[in-house]
Structure formats: C-alpha cells, structure tokens
C-alpha positions as a Python dict, from the first residue, in 0.01 Angstrom:
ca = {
    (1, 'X'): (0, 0, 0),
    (2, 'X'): (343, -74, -166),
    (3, 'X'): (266, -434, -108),
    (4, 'X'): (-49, -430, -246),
    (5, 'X'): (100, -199, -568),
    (6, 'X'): (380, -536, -593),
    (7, 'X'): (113, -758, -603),
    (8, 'X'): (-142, -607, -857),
    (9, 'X'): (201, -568, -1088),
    (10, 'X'): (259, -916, -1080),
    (11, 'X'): (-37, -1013, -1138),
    (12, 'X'): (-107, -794, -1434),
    (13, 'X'): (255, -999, -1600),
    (14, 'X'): (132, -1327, -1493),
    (15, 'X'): (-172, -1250, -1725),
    (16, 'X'): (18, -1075, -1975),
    (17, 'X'): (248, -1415, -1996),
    (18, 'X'): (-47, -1692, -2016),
    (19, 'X'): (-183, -1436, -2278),
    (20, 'X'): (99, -1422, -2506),
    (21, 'X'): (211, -1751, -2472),
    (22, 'X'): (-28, -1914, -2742),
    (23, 'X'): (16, -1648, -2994),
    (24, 'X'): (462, -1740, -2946),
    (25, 'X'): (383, -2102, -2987),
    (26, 'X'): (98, -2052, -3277),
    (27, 'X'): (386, -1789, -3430),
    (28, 'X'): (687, -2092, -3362),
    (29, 'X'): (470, -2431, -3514),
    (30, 'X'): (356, -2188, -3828),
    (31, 'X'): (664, -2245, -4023),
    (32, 'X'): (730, -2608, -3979),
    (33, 'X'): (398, -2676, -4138),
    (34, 'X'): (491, -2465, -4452),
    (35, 'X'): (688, -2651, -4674),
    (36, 'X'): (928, -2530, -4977),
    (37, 'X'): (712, -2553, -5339),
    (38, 'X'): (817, -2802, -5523),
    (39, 'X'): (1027, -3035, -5286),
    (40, 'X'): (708, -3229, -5160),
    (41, 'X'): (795, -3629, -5279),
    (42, 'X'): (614, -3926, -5197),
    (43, 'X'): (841, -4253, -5087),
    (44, 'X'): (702, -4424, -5403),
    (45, 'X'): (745, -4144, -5582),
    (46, 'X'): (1094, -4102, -5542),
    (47, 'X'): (1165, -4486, -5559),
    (48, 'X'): (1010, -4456, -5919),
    (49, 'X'): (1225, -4405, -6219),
    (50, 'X'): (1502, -4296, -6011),
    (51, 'X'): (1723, -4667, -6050),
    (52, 'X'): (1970, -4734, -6351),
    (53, 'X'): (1800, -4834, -6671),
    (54, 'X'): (1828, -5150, -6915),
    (55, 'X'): (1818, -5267, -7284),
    (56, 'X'): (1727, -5585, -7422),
    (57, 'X'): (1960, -5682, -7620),
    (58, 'X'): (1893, -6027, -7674),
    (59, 'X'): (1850, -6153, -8016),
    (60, 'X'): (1482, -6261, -7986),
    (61, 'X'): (1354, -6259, -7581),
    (62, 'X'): (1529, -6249, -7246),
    (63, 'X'): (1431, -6497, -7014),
    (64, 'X'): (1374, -6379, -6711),
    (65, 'X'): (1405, -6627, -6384),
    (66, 'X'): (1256, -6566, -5998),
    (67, 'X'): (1586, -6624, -5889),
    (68, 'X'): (1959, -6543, -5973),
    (69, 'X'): (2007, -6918, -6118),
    (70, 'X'): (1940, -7087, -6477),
    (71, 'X'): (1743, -7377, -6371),
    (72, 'X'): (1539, -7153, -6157),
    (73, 'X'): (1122, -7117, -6271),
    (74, 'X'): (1093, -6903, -6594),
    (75, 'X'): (856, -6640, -6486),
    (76, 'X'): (846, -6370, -6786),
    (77, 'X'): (1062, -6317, -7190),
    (78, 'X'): (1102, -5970, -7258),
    (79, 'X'): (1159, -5835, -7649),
    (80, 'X'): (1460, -5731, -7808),
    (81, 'X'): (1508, -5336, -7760),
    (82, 'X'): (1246, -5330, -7453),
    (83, 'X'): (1401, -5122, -7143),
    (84, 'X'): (1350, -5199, -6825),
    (85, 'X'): (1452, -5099, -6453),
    (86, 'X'): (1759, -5282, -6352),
    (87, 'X'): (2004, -5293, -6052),
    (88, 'X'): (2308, -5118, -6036),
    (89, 'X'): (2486, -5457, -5938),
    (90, 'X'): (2487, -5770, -5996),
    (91, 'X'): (2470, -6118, -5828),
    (92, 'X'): (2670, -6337, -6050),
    (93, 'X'): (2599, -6324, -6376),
    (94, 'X'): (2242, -6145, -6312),
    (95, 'X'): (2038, -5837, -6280),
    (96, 'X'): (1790, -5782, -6093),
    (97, 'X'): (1517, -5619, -6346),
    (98, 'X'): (1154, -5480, -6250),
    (99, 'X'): (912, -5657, -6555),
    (100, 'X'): (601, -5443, -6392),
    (101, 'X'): (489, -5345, -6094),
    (102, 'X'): (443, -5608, -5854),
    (103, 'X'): (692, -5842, -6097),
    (104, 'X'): (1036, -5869, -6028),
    (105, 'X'): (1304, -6126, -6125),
    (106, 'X'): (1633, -6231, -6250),
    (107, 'X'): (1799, -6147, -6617),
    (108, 'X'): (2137, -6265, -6748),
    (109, 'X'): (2409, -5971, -6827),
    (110, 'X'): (2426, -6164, -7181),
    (111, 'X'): (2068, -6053, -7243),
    (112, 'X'): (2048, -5687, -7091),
    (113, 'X'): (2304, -5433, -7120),
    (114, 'X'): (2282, -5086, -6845),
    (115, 'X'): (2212, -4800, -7048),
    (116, 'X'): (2308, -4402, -6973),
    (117, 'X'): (2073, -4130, -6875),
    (118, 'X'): (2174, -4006, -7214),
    (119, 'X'): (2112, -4255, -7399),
    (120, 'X'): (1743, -4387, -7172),
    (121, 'X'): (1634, -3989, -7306),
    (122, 'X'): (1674, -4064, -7641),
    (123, 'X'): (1505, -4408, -7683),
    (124, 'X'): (1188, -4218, -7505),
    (125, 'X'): (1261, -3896, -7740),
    (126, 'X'): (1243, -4219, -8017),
    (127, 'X'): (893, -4395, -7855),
    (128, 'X'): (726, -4077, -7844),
    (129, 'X'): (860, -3953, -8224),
    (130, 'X'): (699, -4317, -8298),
    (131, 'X'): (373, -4292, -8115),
    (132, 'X'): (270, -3973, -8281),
    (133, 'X'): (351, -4167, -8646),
    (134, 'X'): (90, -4426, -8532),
    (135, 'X'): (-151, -4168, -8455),
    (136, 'X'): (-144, -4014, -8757),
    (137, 'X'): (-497, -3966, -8954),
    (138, 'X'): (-471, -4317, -9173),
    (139, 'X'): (-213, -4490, -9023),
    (140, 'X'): (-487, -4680, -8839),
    (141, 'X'): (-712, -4731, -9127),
    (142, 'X'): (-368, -4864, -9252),
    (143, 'X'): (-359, -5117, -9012),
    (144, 'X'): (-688, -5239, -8983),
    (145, 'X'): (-677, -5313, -9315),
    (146, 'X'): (-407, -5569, -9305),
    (147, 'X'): (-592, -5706, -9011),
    (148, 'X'): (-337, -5595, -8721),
    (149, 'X'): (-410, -5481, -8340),
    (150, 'X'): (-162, -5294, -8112),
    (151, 'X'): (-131, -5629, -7941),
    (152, 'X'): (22, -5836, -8222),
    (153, 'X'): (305, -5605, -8235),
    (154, 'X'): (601, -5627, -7961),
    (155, 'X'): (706, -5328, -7724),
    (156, 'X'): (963, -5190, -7954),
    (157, 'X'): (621, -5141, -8230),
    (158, 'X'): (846, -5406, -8482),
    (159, 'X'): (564, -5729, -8518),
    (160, 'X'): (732, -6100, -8438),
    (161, 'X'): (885, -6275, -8728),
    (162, 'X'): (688, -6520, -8946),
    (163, 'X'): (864, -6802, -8768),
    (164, 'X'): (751, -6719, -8414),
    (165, 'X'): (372, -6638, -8477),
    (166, 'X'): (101, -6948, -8505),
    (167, 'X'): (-159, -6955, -8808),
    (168, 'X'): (-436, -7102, -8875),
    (169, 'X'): (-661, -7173, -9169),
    (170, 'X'): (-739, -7329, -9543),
    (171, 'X'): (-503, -7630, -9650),
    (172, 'X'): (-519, -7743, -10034),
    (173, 'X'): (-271, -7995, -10198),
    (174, 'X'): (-255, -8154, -10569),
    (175, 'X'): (-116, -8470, -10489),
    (176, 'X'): (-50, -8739, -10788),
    (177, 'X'): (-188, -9002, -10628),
    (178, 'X'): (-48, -9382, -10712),
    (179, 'X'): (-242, -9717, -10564),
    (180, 'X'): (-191, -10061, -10664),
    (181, 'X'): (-477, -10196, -10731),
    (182, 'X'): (-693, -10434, -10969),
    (183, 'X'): (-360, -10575, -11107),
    (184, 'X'): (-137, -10305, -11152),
    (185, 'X'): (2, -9964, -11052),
    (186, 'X'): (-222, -9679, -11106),
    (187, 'X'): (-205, -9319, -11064),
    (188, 'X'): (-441, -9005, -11121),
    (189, 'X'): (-410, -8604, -10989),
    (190, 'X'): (-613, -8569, -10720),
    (191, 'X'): (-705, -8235, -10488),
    (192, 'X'): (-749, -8240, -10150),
    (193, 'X'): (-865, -7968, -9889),
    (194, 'X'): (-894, -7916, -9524),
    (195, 'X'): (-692, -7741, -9238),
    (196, 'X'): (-366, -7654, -9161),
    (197, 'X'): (-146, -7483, -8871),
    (198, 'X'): (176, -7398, -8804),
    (199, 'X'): (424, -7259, -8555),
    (200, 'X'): (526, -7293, -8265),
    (201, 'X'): (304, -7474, -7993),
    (202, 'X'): (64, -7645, -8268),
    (203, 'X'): (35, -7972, -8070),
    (204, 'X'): (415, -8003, -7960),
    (205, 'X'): (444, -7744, -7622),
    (206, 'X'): (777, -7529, -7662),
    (207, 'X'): (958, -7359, -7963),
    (208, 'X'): (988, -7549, -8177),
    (209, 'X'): (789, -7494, -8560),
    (210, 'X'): (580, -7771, -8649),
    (211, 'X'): (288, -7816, -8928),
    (212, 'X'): (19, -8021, -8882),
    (213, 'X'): (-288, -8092, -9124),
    (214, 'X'): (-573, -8297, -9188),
    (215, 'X'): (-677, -8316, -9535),
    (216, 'X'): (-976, -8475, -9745),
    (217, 'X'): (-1085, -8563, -10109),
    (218, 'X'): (-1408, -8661, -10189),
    (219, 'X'): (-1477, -8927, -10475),
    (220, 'X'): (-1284, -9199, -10572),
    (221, 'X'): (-995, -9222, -10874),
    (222, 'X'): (-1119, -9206, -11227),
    (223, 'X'): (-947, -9520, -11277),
    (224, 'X'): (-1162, -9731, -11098),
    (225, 'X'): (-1443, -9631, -11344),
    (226, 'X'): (-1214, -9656, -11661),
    (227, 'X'): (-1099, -10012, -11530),
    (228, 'X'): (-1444, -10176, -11419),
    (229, 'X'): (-1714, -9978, -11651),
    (230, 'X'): (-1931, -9820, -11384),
    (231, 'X'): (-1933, -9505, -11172),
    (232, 'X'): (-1720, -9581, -10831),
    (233, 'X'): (-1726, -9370, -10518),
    (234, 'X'): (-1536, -9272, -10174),
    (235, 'X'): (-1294, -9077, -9996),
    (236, 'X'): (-953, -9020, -9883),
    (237, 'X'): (-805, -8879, -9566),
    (238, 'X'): (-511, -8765, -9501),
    (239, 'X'): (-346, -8646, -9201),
    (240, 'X'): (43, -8496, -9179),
    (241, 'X'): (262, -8392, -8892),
    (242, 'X'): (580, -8247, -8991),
    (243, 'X'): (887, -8083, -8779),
    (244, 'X'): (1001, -7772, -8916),
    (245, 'X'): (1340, -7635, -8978),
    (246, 'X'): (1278, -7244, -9062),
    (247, 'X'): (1501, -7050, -9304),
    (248, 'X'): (1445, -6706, -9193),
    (249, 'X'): (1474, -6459, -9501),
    (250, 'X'): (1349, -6117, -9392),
    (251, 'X'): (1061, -6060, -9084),
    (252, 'X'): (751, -6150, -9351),
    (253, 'X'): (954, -6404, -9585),
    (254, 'X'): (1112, -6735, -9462),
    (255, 'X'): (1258, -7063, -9648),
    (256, 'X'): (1180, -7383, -9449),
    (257, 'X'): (1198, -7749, -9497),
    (258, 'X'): (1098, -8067, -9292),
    (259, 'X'): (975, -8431, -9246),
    (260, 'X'): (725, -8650, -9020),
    (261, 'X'): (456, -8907, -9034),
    (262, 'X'): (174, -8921, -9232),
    (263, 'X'): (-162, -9152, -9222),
    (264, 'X'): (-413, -9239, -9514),
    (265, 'X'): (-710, -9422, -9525),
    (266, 'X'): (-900, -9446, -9841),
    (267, 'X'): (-1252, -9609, -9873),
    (268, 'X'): (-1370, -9697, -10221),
    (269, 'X'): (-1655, -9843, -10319),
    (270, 'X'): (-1651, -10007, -10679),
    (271, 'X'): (-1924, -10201, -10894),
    (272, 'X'): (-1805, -10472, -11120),
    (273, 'X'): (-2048, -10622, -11387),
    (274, 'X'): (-2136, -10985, -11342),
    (275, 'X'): (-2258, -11269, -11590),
    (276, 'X'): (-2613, -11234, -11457),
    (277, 'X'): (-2577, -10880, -11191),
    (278, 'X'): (-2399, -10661, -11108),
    (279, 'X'): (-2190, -10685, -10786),
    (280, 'X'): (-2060, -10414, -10501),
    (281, 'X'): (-1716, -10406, -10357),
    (282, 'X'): (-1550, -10203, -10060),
    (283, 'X'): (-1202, -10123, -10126),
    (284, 'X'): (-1051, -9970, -9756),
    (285, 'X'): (-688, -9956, -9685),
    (286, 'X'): (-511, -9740, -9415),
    (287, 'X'): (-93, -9681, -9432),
    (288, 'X'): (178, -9508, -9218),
    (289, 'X'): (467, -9348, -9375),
    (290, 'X'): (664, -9071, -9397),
    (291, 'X'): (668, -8718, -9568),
    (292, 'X'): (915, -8472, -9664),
    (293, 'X'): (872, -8111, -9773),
    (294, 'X'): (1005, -7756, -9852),
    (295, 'X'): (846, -7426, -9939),
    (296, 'X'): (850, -7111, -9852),
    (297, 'X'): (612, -6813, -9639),
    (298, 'X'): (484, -6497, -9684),
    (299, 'X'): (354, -6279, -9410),
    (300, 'X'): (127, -5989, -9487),
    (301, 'X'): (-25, -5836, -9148),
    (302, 'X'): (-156, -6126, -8933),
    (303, 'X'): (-165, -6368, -9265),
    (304, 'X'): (48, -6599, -9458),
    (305, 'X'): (12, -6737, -9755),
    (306, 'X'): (225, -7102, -9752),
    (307, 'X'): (375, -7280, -10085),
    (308, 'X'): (539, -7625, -10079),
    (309, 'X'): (632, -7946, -10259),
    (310, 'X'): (602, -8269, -10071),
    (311, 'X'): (725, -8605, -10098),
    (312, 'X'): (524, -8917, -9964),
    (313, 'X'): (685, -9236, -9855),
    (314, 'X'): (458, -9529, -9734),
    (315, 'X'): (309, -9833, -9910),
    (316, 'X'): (339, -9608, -10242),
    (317, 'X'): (590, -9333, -10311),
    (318, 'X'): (449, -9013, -10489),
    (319, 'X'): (464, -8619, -10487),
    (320, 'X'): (205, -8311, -10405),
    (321, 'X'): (251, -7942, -10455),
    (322, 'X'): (61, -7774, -10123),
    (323, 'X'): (-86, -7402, -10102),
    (324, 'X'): (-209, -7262, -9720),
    (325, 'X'): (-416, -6951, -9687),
    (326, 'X'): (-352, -6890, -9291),
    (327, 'X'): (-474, -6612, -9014),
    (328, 'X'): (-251, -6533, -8726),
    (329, 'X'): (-389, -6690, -8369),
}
C-alpha cells in the first residue's frame, strides 16, 4: 500500500514537471524577443550618415579619381561648397569620399577640407533656409521666365559662370569688306548672319573656351554694279574658329579676347557690256587667314548676349563689329 502511495506521488510530479515545463521556457524566450523602443538599427542604417563630413573647397570642381593617385581615371568633379562623406584618414595626400551611393573614389586634401558636426548642422540649417526661398509662391514663375531649370544650377543653388556654360544660337557681323578687284582696291559694309557657339567643348574636347561660327551674306558688293553698269550677284561665306582667353568679371559678365583661322569663299557673278552683247563672268576666290578679336558677355538666365570687334588678316586686311544672341545647351 505504501509502495503503491510512493508510486502514484511520483507520478503525479512527473506530470506536474512535463506540464510546467513549456509554460518556464515560453515565460524564459518571452523577453529576448522584446526589444528596447527605439534602439532597433539596421547595418545600413547605422553605416549611413554616421562617418566624418567634407567641403568642397575647390575653386571651381574637385576631381575626383578611382584610386589614391593623380594619373589615375577621372571618374566624377564635384562643385565648390558641395559636402560629401569622407574618411577620417587619409592615404597620402587623399580622401576617400562617397560621390553617391554605389560611387566611391579618391579626392585631394587641397580640394576638400573635414568639416565639424557643428559646422555640417549649419550648412543643412542653410540648404533647408534656401529650399523654402525657392519654393516660395513666384520664385518659380521667376525662374521660368529667364528660362532656368533646377538642373542648370550647381548643388550649392549658385548657376556656373558664363565662362563654363556652352551657348548656342544667332551670329550677325558688319564687316567692311575690302577685295581687289577690276583694277583696284575696293571696299563696301557688308552684313552677314548665321550661327555661332561658344564654350567649352564646341569642337575642341576639354576646357578650354573656344568660338566657332559659320557666317553668310547674300548678294554681291555694290561696287561691282557701280564699276561695270549692270546688276551683279553672289555670296560670301565665312567660317571662324577662334581660342578664347576669358576675362572673368562677375558670374553673368566676362571680358575675353582671342585669335584663330578663318576661311572665305566668295562667288560673284558679274555682267560686263560688250560692243555687240553683253557678256557673263564668275568671279570665285577662297583665302585662309587669321582673325583676332575682343568683346565682352552678358549672361541673363540660360542666355548671353555676345559683343565684339574683330580683325581679319588674309589676302586683304579689314575689321567687323560682331553681335551673338545665344541659348545655354
């Protein structure tokens, strides 16, 4: 009986145990899948913004290279005042600098400079004081109006000087034309119209500012009429290619001067009165030379309004005053 007691005791704990058991180890594994508010943080997440920040301070871009070395491939230019993500060290002269995600490279230490915390908060206090300017009612009526898209203005919200933008469009030029012909040297004001572009990468690849233009007059000089009696006709073309040297005034207002080749051909085509008819002649003639010029720009949104003297050097020497109407492209 006593052993029989024993038994139905144990028993009854041996149940109790394998019944309590999965309400201890429910009770145990509850609080290790409750985490504290606020502390849950992603790995990319807490990567992000975390790293030591950096100003452009280079005068116009920073190169940036896909390796720490100068003659390495040039894979991004960032603008002046632009911040970045840089390392806090260096290797050599260079930081390591996140452009975007999924674009990292190499800047020099002459073109970034490591900015505080302090000083990171109050460029973005700064961007967003900015941003709600250019969202003001009118301010993009403002814009529009002047032709202008977020895109033609650089990451700091300042648009790229007059020098470093290309532009397109009309091309007219009062040129006092001189030819020897029919005995003599003769010259006569003539107008000529066509296009025009300058800046950087008009032709020429790189940096450098060059103006190119094709030009065209229609008719032929008054002085073939005066000299043989009867109406004469033609054309002139002219083409120019000039290097530029700027003379940056302000960020809409520059100086420049410059020189190049030029080509002409004229084709006239002149009537001269016979004893018994009268008789056709075609007058062609095609020179190289060279021409000089200076002048000066004026930005106003994405357009520039260009005024210049020019001096022509080939078979003939003579002058032209030149006026551009040009479109940012």
């Amino acid at each position: 009986m006593f052993g029989c007691c024993a038994l139905i005791r144990k028993s009854a704990i041996f149940f109790l145990l394998i019944g309590l058991l999965p309400v201890a180890d429910f009770a145990q594994a509850r609080p290790s899948s409750v985490k504290a508010p606020g502390k849950s943080r992603s790995p990319a997440a807490a990567k992000e913004g975390t790293g030591p920040k950096g100003i452009v301070v280079a005068e116009e871009e920073a190169t940036v290279f896909n390796a720490p070395d100068f003659d390495a491939q040039v894979i991004a230019t960032l603008p002046p005042g632009a911040v970045y993500d840089i390392s806090s060290g260096k290797k050599g002269p260079f930081y390591k600098i996140r452009v975007k995600p999924g674009l990292v490279g190499w800047v020099s230490d002459a073109d970034v400079r490591p900015l505080a915390t302090s000083a990171v908060n109050r460029i973005e206090e700064m961007k967003k004081a900015a941003t709600g300017k250019a969202t003001a009612p009118g301010a993009g009526a403002k814009d529009s109006a002047l032709g202008e898209s977020p895109s033609d203005k650089t990451k700091g919200g300042a648009r790229k000087p007059l020098h470093r933008n290309r532009y397109g469009g009309l091309g007219l030029e009062s040129v006092n034309y001189v030819e020897d012909t029919m005995g003599k040297s003769r010259r006569e004001n003539l107008l000529f119209y066509g296009a025009r572009f300058t800046g950087p990468n008009v032709i020429v690849s790189g940096d450098m500012l060059t103006d190119a233009e094709i030009l065209f007059h229609s008719g032929a000089p008054k002085y073939y009429e005066s000299a043989t009696g009867n109406p004469a006709g033609g054309f002139i073309l002219l083409g120019n290619f000039l290097f530029i040297n700027e003379v940056p005034q302000t960020p809409t207002v520059m100086a420049y001067y410059g020189f190049g080749p030029t080509f002409r051909w004229s084709h006239f085509e002149v009537t001269l009165d016979q004893t018994t008819m009268k008789r056709s002649y075609a007058l062609d003639d095609m020179t190289l030379g060279a021409v000089f010029n200076a002048g000066v720009a004026f930005g106003v949104g994405r357009y520039a309004v260009r005024l210049d003297g020019r001096y022509y050097w080939e078979t003939q020497k003579y002058t032209s005053f030149a006026l551009a109407f040009q479109r940012e492209f």
